[in-house]
Short mmCIF file of C-alpha atoms in Angstrom, two decimals:
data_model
loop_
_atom_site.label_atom_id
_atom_site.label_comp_id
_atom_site.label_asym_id
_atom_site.label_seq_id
_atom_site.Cartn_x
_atom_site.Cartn_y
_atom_site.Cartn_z
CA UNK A 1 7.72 -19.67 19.21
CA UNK A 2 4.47 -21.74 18.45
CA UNK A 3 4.26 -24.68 16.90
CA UNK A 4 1.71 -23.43 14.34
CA UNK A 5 4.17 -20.98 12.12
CA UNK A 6 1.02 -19.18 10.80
CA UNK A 7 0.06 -17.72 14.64
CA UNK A 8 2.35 -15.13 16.44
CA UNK A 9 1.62 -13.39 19.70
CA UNK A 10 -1.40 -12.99 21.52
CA UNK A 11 -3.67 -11.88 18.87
CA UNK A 12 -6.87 -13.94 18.05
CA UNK A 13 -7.32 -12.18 14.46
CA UNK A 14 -7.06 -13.78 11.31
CA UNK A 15 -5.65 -12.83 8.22
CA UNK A 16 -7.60 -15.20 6.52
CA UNK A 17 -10.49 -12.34 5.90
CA UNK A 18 -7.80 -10.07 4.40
CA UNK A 19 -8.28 -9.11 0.90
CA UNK A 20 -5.07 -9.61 -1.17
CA UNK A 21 -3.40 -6.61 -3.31
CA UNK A 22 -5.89 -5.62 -5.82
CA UNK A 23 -4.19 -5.90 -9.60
CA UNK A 24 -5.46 -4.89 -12.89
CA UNK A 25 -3.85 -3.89 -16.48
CA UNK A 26 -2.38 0.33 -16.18
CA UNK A 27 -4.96 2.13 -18.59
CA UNK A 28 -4.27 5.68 -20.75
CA UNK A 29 -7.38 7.48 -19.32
CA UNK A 30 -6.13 10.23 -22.20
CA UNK A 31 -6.04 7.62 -24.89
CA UNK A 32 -8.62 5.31 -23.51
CA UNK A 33 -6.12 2.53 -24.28
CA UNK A 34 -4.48 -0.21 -22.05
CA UNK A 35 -0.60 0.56 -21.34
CA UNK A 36 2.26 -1.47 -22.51
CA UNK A 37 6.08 -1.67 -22.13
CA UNK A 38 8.19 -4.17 -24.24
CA UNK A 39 4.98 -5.78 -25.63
CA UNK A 40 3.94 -6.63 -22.48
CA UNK A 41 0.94 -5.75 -20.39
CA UNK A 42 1.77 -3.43 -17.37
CA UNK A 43 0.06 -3.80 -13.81
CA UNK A 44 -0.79 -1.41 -11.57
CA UNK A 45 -1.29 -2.17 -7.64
CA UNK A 46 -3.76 -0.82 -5.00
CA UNK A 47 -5.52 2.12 -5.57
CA UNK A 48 -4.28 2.98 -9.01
CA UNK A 49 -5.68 -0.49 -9.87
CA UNK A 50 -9.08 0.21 -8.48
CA UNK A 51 -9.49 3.49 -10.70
CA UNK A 52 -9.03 1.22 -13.38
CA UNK A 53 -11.66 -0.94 -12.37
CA UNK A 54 -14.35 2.11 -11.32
CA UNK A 55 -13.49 3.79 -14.91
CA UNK A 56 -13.81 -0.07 -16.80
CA UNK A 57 -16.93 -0.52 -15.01
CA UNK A 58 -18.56 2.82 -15.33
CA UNK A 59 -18.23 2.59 -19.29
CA UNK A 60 -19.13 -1.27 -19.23
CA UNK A 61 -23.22 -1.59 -19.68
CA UNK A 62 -24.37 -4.39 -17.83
CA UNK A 63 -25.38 -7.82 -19.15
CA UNK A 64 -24.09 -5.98 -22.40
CA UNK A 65 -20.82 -8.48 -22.90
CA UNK A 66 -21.66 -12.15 -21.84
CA UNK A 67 -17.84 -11.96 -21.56
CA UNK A 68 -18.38 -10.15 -17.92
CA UNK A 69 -20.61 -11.62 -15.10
CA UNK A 70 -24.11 -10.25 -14.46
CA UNK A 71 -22.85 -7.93 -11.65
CA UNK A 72 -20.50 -6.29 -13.70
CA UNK A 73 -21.04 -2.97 -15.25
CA UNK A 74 -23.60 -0.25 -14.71
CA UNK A 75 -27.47 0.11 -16.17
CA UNK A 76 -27.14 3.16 -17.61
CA UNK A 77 -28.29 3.01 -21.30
CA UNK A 78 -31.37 3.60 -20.97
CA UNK A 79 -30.86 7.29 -19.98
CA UNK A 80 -28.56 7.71 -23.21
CA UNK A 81 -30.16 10.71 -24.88
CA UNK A 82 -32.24 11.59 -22.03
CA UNK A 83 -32.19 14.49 -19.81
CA UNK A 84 -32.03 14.20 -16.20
CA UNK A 85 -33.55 16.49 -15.49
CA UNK A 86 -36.13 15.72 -12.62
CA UNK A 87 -35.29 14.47 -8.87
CA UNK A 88 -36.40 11.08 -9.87
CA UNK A 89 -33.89 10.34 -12.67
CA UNK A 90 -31.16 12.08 -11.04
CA UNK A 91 -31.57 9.35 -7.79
CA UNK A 92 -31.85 6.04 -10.10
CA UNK A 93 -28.08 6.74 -12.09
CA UNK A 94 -27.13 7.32 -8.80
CA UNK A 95 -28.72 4.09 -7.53
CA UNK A 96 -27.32 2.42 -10.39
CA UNK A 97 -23.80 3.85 -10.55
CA UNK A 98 -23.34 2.97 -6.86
CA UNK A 99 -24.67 -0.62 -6.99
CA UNK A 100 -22.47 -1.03 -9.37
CA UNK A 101 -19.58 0.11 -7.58
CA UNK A 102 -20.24 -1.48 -4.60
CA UNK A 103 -19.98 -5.10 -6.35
CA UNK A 104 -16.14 -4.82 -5.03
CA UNK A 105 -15.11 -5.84 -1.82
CA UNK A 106 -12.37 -3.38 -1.92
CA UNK A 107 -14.88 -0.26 -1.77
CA UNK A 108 -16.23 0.34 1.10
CA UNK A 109 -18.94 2.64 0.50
CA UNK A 110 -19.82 5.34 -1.87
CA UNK A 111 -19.34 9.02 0.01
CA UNK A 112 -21.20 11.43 -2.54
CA UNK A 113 -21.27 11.43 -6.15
CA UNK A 114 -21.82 14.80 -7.47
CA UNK A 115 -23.07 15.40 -11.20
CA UNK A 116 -23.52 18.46 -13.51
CA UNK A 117 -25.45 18.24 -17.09
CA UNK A 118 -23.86 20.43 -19.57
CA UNK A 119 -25.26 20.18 -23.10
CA UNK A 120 -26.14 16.27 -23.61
CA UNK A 121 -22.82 15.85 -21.66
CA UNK A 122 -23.25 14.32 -17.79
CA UNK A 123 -20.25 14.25 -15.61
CA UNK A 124 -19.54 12.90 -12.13
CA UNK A 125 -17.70 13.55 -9.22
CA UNK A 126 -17.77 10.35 -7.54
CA UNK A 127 -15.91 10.26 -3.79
CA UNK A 128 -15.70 7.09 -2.55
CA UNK A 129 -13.64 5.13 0.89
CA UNK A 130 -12.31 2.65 0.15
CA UNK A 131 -9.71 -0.37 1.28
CA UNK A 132 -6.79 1.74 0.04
CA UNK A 133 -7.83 5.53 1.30
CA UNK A 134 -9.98 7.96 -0.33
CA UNK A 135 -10.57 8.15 -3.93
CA UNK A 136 -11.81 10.48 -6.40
CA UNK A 137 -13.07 10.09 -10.25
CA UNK A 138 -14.17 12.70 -12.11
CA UNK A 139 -15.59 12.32 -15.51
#
């Protein structure tokens, strides 16, 4: 047994660059709502907790709420009402949806983000890796 408890076996790695558990509030994606139970705020864990923060972050427009730091949200305003139509366009929301992804530690990189224009309507398929596994929003 050591005499430091915080040091087993033969391992020079630290834990000490380990992220903890990611939390956030559960969110009603249907209802666009937080969740509750007995009054209370519920908390999701992990990689449920990190769609809540993509899908928060995604709908937040940067330097919009001085109630968030500068490197939260996305710049995306400015194509509101706009269609993407060129090359050109189509590469800055991209550029600007995955910088703003990319501000947490917990994603690791951005693997594709997909998007089709119907109407005035632009979705996303966004694949990204992350601390937790794979995950996928669509929207």
């Amino acid at each position: 047994m050591s005499v430091f408890p915080f040091m087993t076996g033969g391992s020079a790695t630290s834990s000490a660059n380990a992220l903890p558990i990611f939390r956030e509030y559960a969110w009603d994606f249907e209802h666009d709502c937080f969740i509750y139970r007995d009054g209370k705020h519920v908390i999701v864990e992990g990689k449920e907790a990190l769609k809540v923060w993509i899908y928060k972050t995604l709908k937040t427009e940067r330097y919009r709420h001085p109630i968030y730091s500068r490197s939260y949200g996305v710049e995306l305003e400015q194509y509101q009402g706009k269609r993407t139509n060129n090359d050109e366009t189509e590469m800055e929301v991209e550029r600007y949806v995955t910088e703003a992804l990319l501000v947490n530690p917990y994603i690791r990189r951005v693997v594709s983000i997909d998007h089709t224009c119907e109407k005035d309507v632009l979705s996303m398929d966004i694949t990204l890796d992350t601390e937790y596994g794979e995950v996928i929003m669509s929207g």
